[in-house]
Amino acid sequence: MKRLSIVGMFFFLCSGLLFGQESAQHEQDSLQYAIVVMLNDVRNNPASFIPAIDRYRLHVRSFTKNVPALETAVKEIKARLRKERPLPVLNMQGALQFAAMDHATDITTSGVMGHIGSDSSDPLIRVNRYGLISSLGEAITYGNNTPELIIAAFLVDEGTPGRGHRENLLNPIYSLVGVAVGSHAVFGRTCVIVLGAP
């Protein structure tokens, strides 16, 4: 009888662990999907995202080290969103999704930051492992936990020279996307978006 209860306890614990892993995976998949939906909403109706930019500004202003840079970037993106025309819908694409997942996993496990992986791979190398894309761009953010904050961080892009993340997300040539989230040991939630054209 005692042996039976130990075996039962073992299976109970294992099923709990598996359920926890499935639940975490479901949460991650849901977040990735919500990010794609929000990004497509922005591309479909750019001006509709201006209130989210204002909320992002208030959120970041409390801890940013360079308020003038933030204010400049916010002013730029609000002006851009007001005049931006609707952009093509982004469809999930396998090679881009796998490349985004690879880099998000690398960030989580190795702590690497930026567009170069711990294996020295760049976005093109990662995508080419799974397929060929004629044009691509990659955007990465750290420390933002909701789809709104993630997309707003990419669009404001106050810390990136040339606003490369903003330009990638609002580039009309892109019609394909892959999105993956992970967790950096120091900076928390990370999001990798890889955009491409067929």
PDB file of C-alpha atoms in Angstrom:
ATOM      1  CA  MET A   1       0.000   0.000   0.000  1.00  0.00           C
ATOM      2  CA  LYS A   2       2.807   2.372   0.926  1.00  0.00           C
ATOM      3  CA  ARG A   3       4.577   1.600  -2.363  1.00  0.00           C
ATOM      4  CA  LEU A   4       1.369   2.341  -4.266  1.00  0.00           C
ATOM      5  CA  SER A   5       1.015   5.751  -2.635  1.00  0.00           C
ATOM      6  CA  ILE A   6       4.662   6.602  -3.446  1.00  0.00           C
ATOM      7  CA  VAL A   7       4.099   5.643  -7.098  1.00  0.00           C
ATOM      8  CA  GLY A   8       0.882   7.665  -7.124  1.00  0.00           C
ATOM      9  CA  MET A   9       2.682  10.668  -5.639  1.00  0.00           C
ATOM     10  CA  PHE A  10       5.428  10.336  -8.275  1.00  0.00           C
ATOM     11  CA  PHE A  11       2.885  10.395 -11.117  1.00  0.00           C
ATOM     12  CA  PHE A  12       1.049  13.301  -9.511  1.00  0.00           C
ATOM     13  CA  LEU A  13       4.263  15.336  -9.293  1.00  0.00           C
ATOM     14  CA  CYS A  14       5.282  14.453 -12.855  1.00  0.00           C
ATOM     15  CA  SER A  15       1.882  15.402 -14.237  1.00  0.00           C
ATOM     16  CA  GLY A  16       2.084  18.690 -12.342  1.00  0.00           C
ATOM     17  CA  LEU A  17       5.476  19.431 -13.857  1.00  0.00           C
ATOM     18  CA  LEU A  18       4.251  18.588 -17.350  1.00  0.00           C
ATOM     19  CA  PHE A  19       1.140  20.701 -16.875  1.00  0.00           C
ATOM     20  CA  GLY A  20       3.318  23.581 -15.676  1.00  0.00           C
ATOM     21  CA  GLN A  21       5.518  23.306 -18.763  1.00  0.00           C
ATOM     22  CA  GLU A  22       2.489  23.134 -21.062  1.00  0.00           C
ATOM     23  CA  SER A  23       0.942  26.114 -19.298  1.00  0.00           C
ATOM     24  CA  ALA A  24       4.148  28.163 -19.632  1.00  0.00           C
ATOM     25  CA  GLN A  25       4.405  27.240 -23.329  1.00  0.00           C
ATOM     26  CA  HIS A  26       0.767  28.220 -23.875  1.00  0.00           C
ATOM     27  CA  GLU A  27       1.386  31.566 -22.155  1.00  0.00           C
ATOM     28  CA  GLN A  28       4.454  32.178 -24.336  1.00  0.00           C
ATOM     29  CA  ASP A  29       2.576  31.232 -27.533  1.00  0.00           C
ATOM     30  CA  SER A  30      -0.321  33.511 -26.549  1.00  0.00           C
ATOM     31  CA  LEU A  31       2.040  36.426 -25.927  1.00  0.00           C
ATOM     32  CA  GLN A  32       3.798  35.910 -29.259  1.00  0.00           C
ATOM     33  CA  TYR A  33       0.444  35.794 -31.064  1.00  0.00           C
ATOM     34  CA  ALA A  34      -0.753  38.948 -29.261  1.00  0.00           C
ATOM     35  CA  ILE A  35       2.423  40.763 -30.340  1.00  0.00           C
ATOM     36  CA  VAL A  36       1.794  39.867 -34.000  1.00  0.00           C
ATOM     37  CA  VAL A  37      -1.846  40.976 -33.729  1.00  0.00           C
ATOM     38  CA  MET A  38      -0.846  44.294 -32.161  1.00  0.00           C
ATOM     39  CA  LEU A  39       1.886  44.877 -34.732  1.00  0.00           C
ATOM     40  CA  ASN A  40      -0.608  44.270 -37.541  1.00  0.00           C
ATOM     41  CA  ASP A  41      -3.093  46.628 -35.861  1.00  0.00           C
ATOM     42  CA  VAL A  42      -0.422  49.342 -35.857  1.00  0.00           C
ATOM     43  CA  ARG A  43       0.447  48.689 -39.496  1.00  0.00           C
ATOM     44  CA  ASN A  44      -3.244  48.733 -40.477  1.00  0.00           C
ATOM     45  CA  ASN A  45      -4.092  51.944 -38.594  1.00  0.00           C
ATOM     46  CA  PRO A  46      -0.859  53.651 -37.492  1.00  0.00           C
ATOM     47  CA  ALA A  47      -2.454  56.713 -35.865  1.00  0.00           C
ATOM     48  CA  SER A  48      -4.540  54.496 -33.565  1.00  0.00           C
ATOM     49  CA  PHE A  49      -1.368  53.581 -31.644  1.00  0.00           C
ATOM     50  CA  ILE A  50      -0.563  57.166 -30.559  1.00  0.00           C
ATOM     51  CA  PRO A  51      -2.291  56.779 -27.139  1.00  0.00           C
ATOM     52  CA  ALA A  52      -0.112  53.699 -26.503  1.00  0.00           C
ATOM     53  CA  ILE A  53       2.975  55.779 -27.307  1.00  0.00           C
ATOM     54  CA  ASP A  54       1.850  58.312 -24.686  1.00  0.00           C
ATOM     55  CA  ARG A  55       1.416  55.529 -22.111  1.00  0.00           C
ATOM     56  CA  TYR A  56       4.867  54.148 -22.966  1.00  0.00           C
ATOM     57  CA  ARG A  57       6.380  57.630 -22.537  1.00  0.00           C
ATOM     58  CA  LEU A  58       4.878  57.963 -19.038  1.00  0.00           C
ATOM     59  CA  HIS A  59       6.041  54.461 -18.115  1.00  0.00           C
ATOM     60  CA  VAL A  60       9.636  54.915 -19.324  1.00  0.00           C
ATOM     61  CA  ARG A  61      10.050  58.548 -18.237  1.00  0.00           C
ATOM     62  CA  SER A  62      10.128  57.475 -14.583  1.00  0.00           C
ATOM     63  CA  PHE A  63      13.367  55.503 -14.983  1.00  0.00           C
ATOM     64  CA  THR A  64      15.071  56.583 -18.196  1.00  0.00           C
ATOM     65  CA  LYS A  65      18.523  58.141 -17.923  1.00  0.00           C
ATOM     66  CA  ASN A  66      18.037  60.364 -20.971  1.00  0.00           C
ATOM     67  CA  VAL A  67      14.663  62.125 -20.858  1.00  0.00           C
ATOM     68  CA  PRO A  68      15.489  64.525 -23.744  1.00  0.00           C
ATOM     69  CA  ALA A  69      16.264  61.573 -26.059  1.00  0.00           C
ATOM     70  CA  LEU A  70      12.989  59.915 -25.049  1.00  0.00           C
ATOM     71  CA  GLU A  71      10.988  63.101 -25.671  1.00  0.00           C
ATOM     72  CA  THR A  72      12.596  63.591 -29.090  1.00  0.00           C
ATOM     73  CA  ALA A  73      11.891  60.002 -30.120  1.00  0.00           C
ATOM     74  CA  VAL A  74       8.283  60.182 -28.880  1.00  0.00           C
ATOM     75  CA  LYS A  75       7.686  63.394 -30.825  1.00  0.00           C
ATOM     76  CA  GLU A  76       9.137  61.794 -33.976  1.00  0.00           C
ATOM     77  CA  ILE A  77       7.076  58.617 -33.821  1.00  0.00           C
ATOM     78  CA  LYS A  78       3.823  60.418 -33.051  1.00  0.00           C
ATOM     79  CA  ALA A  79       4.334  62.638 -36.107  1.00  0.00           C
ATOM     80  CA  ARG A  80       5.187  59.584 -38.203  1.00  0.00           C
ATOM     81  CA  LEU A  81       2.147  57.607 -37.047  1.00  0.00           C
ATOM     82  CA  ARG A  82      -0.174  60.545 -37.791  1.00  0.00           C
ATOM     83  CA  LYS A  83       0.871  60.637 -41.443  1.00  0.00           C
ATOM     84  CA  GLU A  84       1.735  56.955 -42.052  1.00  0.00           C
ATOM     85  CA  ARG A  85      -0.524  55.140 -44.515  1.00  0.00           C
ATOM     86  CA  PRO A  86      -1.691  51.587 -43.854  1.00  0.00           C
ATOM     87  CA  LEU A  87       0.995  48.971 -44.452  1.00  0.00           C
ATOM     88  CA  PRO A  88       0.721  45.356 -45.655  1.00  0.00           C
ATOM     89  CA  VAL A  89      -0.374  42.717 -43.162  1.00  0.00           C
ATOM     90  CA  LEU A  90       2.434  40.591 -41.727  1.00  0.00           C
ATOM     91  CA  ASN A  91       1.878  36.833 -41.963  1.00  0.00           C
ATOM     92  CA  MET A  92       3.703  34.346 -39.757  1.00  0.00           C
ATOM     93  CA  GLN A  93       6.375  32.469 -41.709  1.00  0.00           C
ATOM     94  CA  GLY A  94       8.244  29.349 -40.613  1.00  0.00           C
ATOM     95  CA  ALA A  95      11.869  30.289 -41.354  1.00  0.00           C
ATOM     96  CA  LEU A  96      11.449  33.675 -39.670  1.00  0.00           C
ATOM     97  CA  GLN A  97       9.672  32.108 -36.688  1.00  0.00           C
ATOM     98  CA  PHE A  98      12.386  29.510 -36.183  1.00  0.00           C
ATOM     99  CA  ALA A  99      15.117  32.156 -36.522  1.00  0.00           C
ATOM    100  CA  ALA A 100      13.380  34.359 -33.931  1.00  0.00           C
ATOM    101  CA  MET A 101      12.967  31.373 -31.588  1.00  0.00           C
ATOM    102  CA  ASP A 102      16.620  30.394 -31.970  1.00  0.00           C
ATOM    103  CA  HIS A 103      17.809  33.873 -31.051  1.00  0.00           C
ATOM    104  CA  ALA A 104      15.348  34.279 -28.154  1.00  0.00           C
ATOM    105  CA  THR A 105      16.516  30.914 -26.789  1.00  0.00           C
ATOM    106  CA  ASP A 106      20.151  31.966 -27.209  1.00  0.00           C
ATOM    107  CA  ILE A 107      19.488  35.213 -25.326  1.00  0.00           C
ATOM    108  CA  THR A 108      17.797  33.225 -22.538  1.00  0.00           C
ATOM    109  CA  THR A 109      20.485  30.556 -22.182  1.00  0.00           C
ATOM    110  CA  SER A 110      23.698  32.478 -22.931  1.00  0.00           C
ATOM    111  CA  GLY A 111      22.825  36.044 -21.905  1.00  0.00           C
ATOM    112  CA  VAL A 112      23.998  37.399 -25.258  1.00  0.00           C
ATOM    113  CA  MET A 113      22.623  40.812 -26.253  1.00  0.00           C
ATOM    114  CA  GLY A 114      22.119  42.355 -29.659  1.00  0.00           C
ATOM    115  CA  HIS A 115      21.785  40.851 -33.110  1.00  0.00           C
ATOM    116  CA  ILE A 116      24.861  38.583 -33.048  1.00  0.00           C
ATOM    117  CA  GLY A 117      24.293  35.201 -31.422  1.00  0.00           C
ATOM    118  CA  SER A 118      26.634  33.349 -29.086  1.00  0.00           C
ATOM    119  CA  ASP A 119      27.602  31.213 -32.106  1.00  0.00           C
ATOM    120  CA  SER A 120      28.467  34.421 -34.070  1.00  0.00           C
ATOM    121  CA  SER A 121      25.327  34.057 -36.202  1.00  0.00           C
ATOM    122  CA  ASP A 122      23.598  37.155 -37.530  1.00  0.00           C
ATOM    123  CA  PRO A 123      19.901  37.362 -38.491  1.00  0.00           C
ATOM    124  CA  LEU A 124      20.546  36.310 -42.105  1.00  0.00           C
ATOM    125  CA  ILE A 125      22.499  33.218 -41.050  1.00  0.00           C
ATOM    126  CA  ARG A 126      19.751  32.225 -38.599  1.00  0.00           C
ATOM    127  CA  VAL A 127      17.012  32.612 -41.226  1.00  0.00           C
ATOM    128  CA  ASN A 128      19.011  30.809 -43.926  1.00  0.00           C
ATOM    129  CA  ARG A 129      19.165  27.719 -41.693  1.00  0.00           C
ATOM    130  CA  TYR A 130      15.457  27.268 -42.400  1.00  0.00           C
ATOM    131  CA  GLY A 131      14.809  28.902 -45.779  1.00  0.00           C
ATOM    132  CA  LEU A 132      15.615  31.777 -48.098  1.00  0.00           C
ATOM    133  CA  ILE A 133      14.216  35.285 -47.738  1.00  0.00           C
ATOM    134  CA  SER A 134      14.973  38.110 -50.170  1.00  0.00           C
ATOM    135  CA  SER A 135      15.042  40.878 -47.569  1.00  0.00           C
ATOM    136  CA  LEU A 136      14.905  40.881 -43.785  1.00  0.00           C
ATOM    137  CA  GLY A 137      15.210  42.926 -40.638  1.00  0.00           C
ATOM    138  CA  GLU A 138      15.389  42.034 -36.959  1.00  0.00           C
ATOM    139  CA  ALA A 139      14.241  43.947 -33.893  1.00  0.00           C
ATOM    140  CA  ILE A 140      14.996  43.039 -30.271  1.00  0.00           C
ATOM    141  CA  THR A 141      13.759  44.598 -27.063  1.00  0.00           C
ATOM    142  CA  TYR A 142      14.425  43.836 -23.394  1.00  0.00           C
ATOM    143  CA  GLY A 143      12.461  44.440 -20.212  1.00  0.00           C
ATOM    144  CA  ASN A 144       8.973  45.042 -21.627  1.00  0.00           C
ATOM    145  CA  ASN A 145       6.282  42.613 -20.504  1.00  0.00           C
ATOM    146  CA  THR A 146       3.142  43.415 -22.511  1.00  0.00           C
ATOM    147  CA  PRO A 147       2.511  43.487 -26.261  1.00  0.00           C
ATOM    148  CA  GLU A 148       1.738  47.208 -26.053  1.00  0.00           C
ATOM    149  CA  LEU A 149       4.994  48.066 -24.263  1.00  0.00           C
ATOM    150  CA  ILE A 150       6.988  45.808 -26.590  1.00  0.00           C
ATOM    151  CA  ILE A 151       5.605  47.376 -29.786  1.00  0.00           C
ATOM    152  CA  ALA A 152       5.840  50.893 -28.330  1.00  0.00           C
ATOM    153  CA  ALA A 153       9.482  50.321 -27.339  1.00  0.00           C
ATOM    154  CA  PHE A 154      10.300  49.257 -30.900  1.00  0.00           C
ATOM    155  CA  LEU A 155       8.497  52.248 -32.393  1.00  0.00           C
ATOM    156  CA  VAL A 156       9.857  54.912 -30.044  1.00  0.00           C
ATOM    157  CA  ASP A 157      13.308  53.315 -30.326  1.00  0.00           C
ATOM    158  CA  GLU A 158      15.000  56.084 -28.337  1.00  0.00           C
ATOM    159  CA  GLY A 159      18.198  54.130 -27.774  1.00  0.00           C
ATOM    160  CA  THR A 160      18.850  53.014 -31.348  1.00  0.00           C
ATOM    161  CA  PRO A 161      20.813  55.213 -33.754  1.00  0.00           C
ATOM    162  CA  GLY A 162      18.839  55.657 -36.956  1.00  0.00           C
ATOM    163  CA  ARG A 163      15.721  54.201 -35.287  1.00  0.00           C
ATOM    164  CA  GLY A 164      16.390  50.858 -36.984  1.00  0.00           C
ATOM    165  CA  HIS A 165      13.739  48.929 -35.040  1.00  0.00           C
ATOM    166  CA  ARG A 166      11.098  51.529 -35.894  1.00  0.00           C
ATOM    167  CA  GLU A 167      12.068  51.462 -39.547  1.00  0.00           C
ATOM    168  CA  ASN A 168      11.880  47.670 -39.636  1.00  0.00           C
ATOM    169  CA  LEU A 169       8.403  47.507 -38.095  1.00  0.00           C
ATOM    170  CA  LEU A 170       7.046  50.206 -40.420  1.00  0.00           C
ATOM    171  CA  ASN A 171       8.792  49.006 -43.578  1.00  0.00           C
ATOM    172  CA  PRO A 172       6.212  48.457 -46.353  1.00  0.00           C
ATOM    173  CA  ILE A 173       8.314  45.832 -48.155  1.00  0.00           C
ATOM    174  CA  TYR A 174       7.893  43.355 -45.303  1.00  0.00           C
ATOM    175  CA  SER A 175       4.929  40.978 -45.402  1.00  0.00           C
ATOM    176  CA  LEU A 176       6.291  38.065 -43.326  1.00  0.00           C
ATOM    177  CA  VAL A 177       7.121  37.862 -39.629  1.00  0.00           C
ATOM    178  CA  GLY A 178       8.415  35.603 -36.884  1.00  0.00           C
ATOM    179  CA  VAL A 179       8.109  36.519 -33.194  1.00  0.00           C
ATOM    180  CA  ALA A 180       9.623  34.858 -30.142  1.00  0.00           C
ATOM    181  CA  VAL A 181       9.892  35.825 -26.491  1.00  0.00           C
ATOM    182  CA  GLY A 182      12.480  34.792 -23.945  1.00  0.00           C
ATOM    183  CA  SER A 183      14.050  36.060 -20.752  1.00  0.00           C
ATOM    184  CA  HIS A 184      17.409  37.763 -20.307  1.00  0.00           C
ATOM    185  CA  ALA A 185      19.087  37.083 -16.943  1.00  0.00           C
ATOM    186  CA  VAL A 186      19.635  40.789 -16.247  1.00  0.00           C
ATOM    187  CA  PHE A 187      17.059  42.669 -18.322  1.00  0.00           C
ATOM    188  CA  GLY A 188      14.055  40.356 -18.070  1.00  0.00           C
ATOM    189  CA  ARG A 189      11.583  39.669 -20.853  1.00  0.00           C
ATOM    190  CA  THR A 190      13.053  39.834 -24.329  1.00  0.00           C
ATOM    191  CA  CYS A 191      11.229  39.874 -27.643  1.00  0.00           C
ATOM    192  CA  VAL A 192      12.779  39.064 -31.017  1.00  0.00           C
ATOM    193  CA  ILE A 193      10.888  40.026 -34.169  1.00  0.00           C
ATOM    194  CA  VAL A 194      12.240  38.967 -37.555  1.00  0.00           C
ATOM    195  CA  LEU A 195      10.569  40.548 -40.585  1.00  0.00           C
ATOM    196  CA  GLY A 196      11.019  39.571 -44.198  1.00  0.00           C
ATOM    197  CA  ALA A 197       9.897  39.759 -47.790  1.00  0.00           C
ATOM    198  CA  PRO A 198       9.484  36.653 -49.951  1.00  0.00           C
TER     199      PRO A 198
END
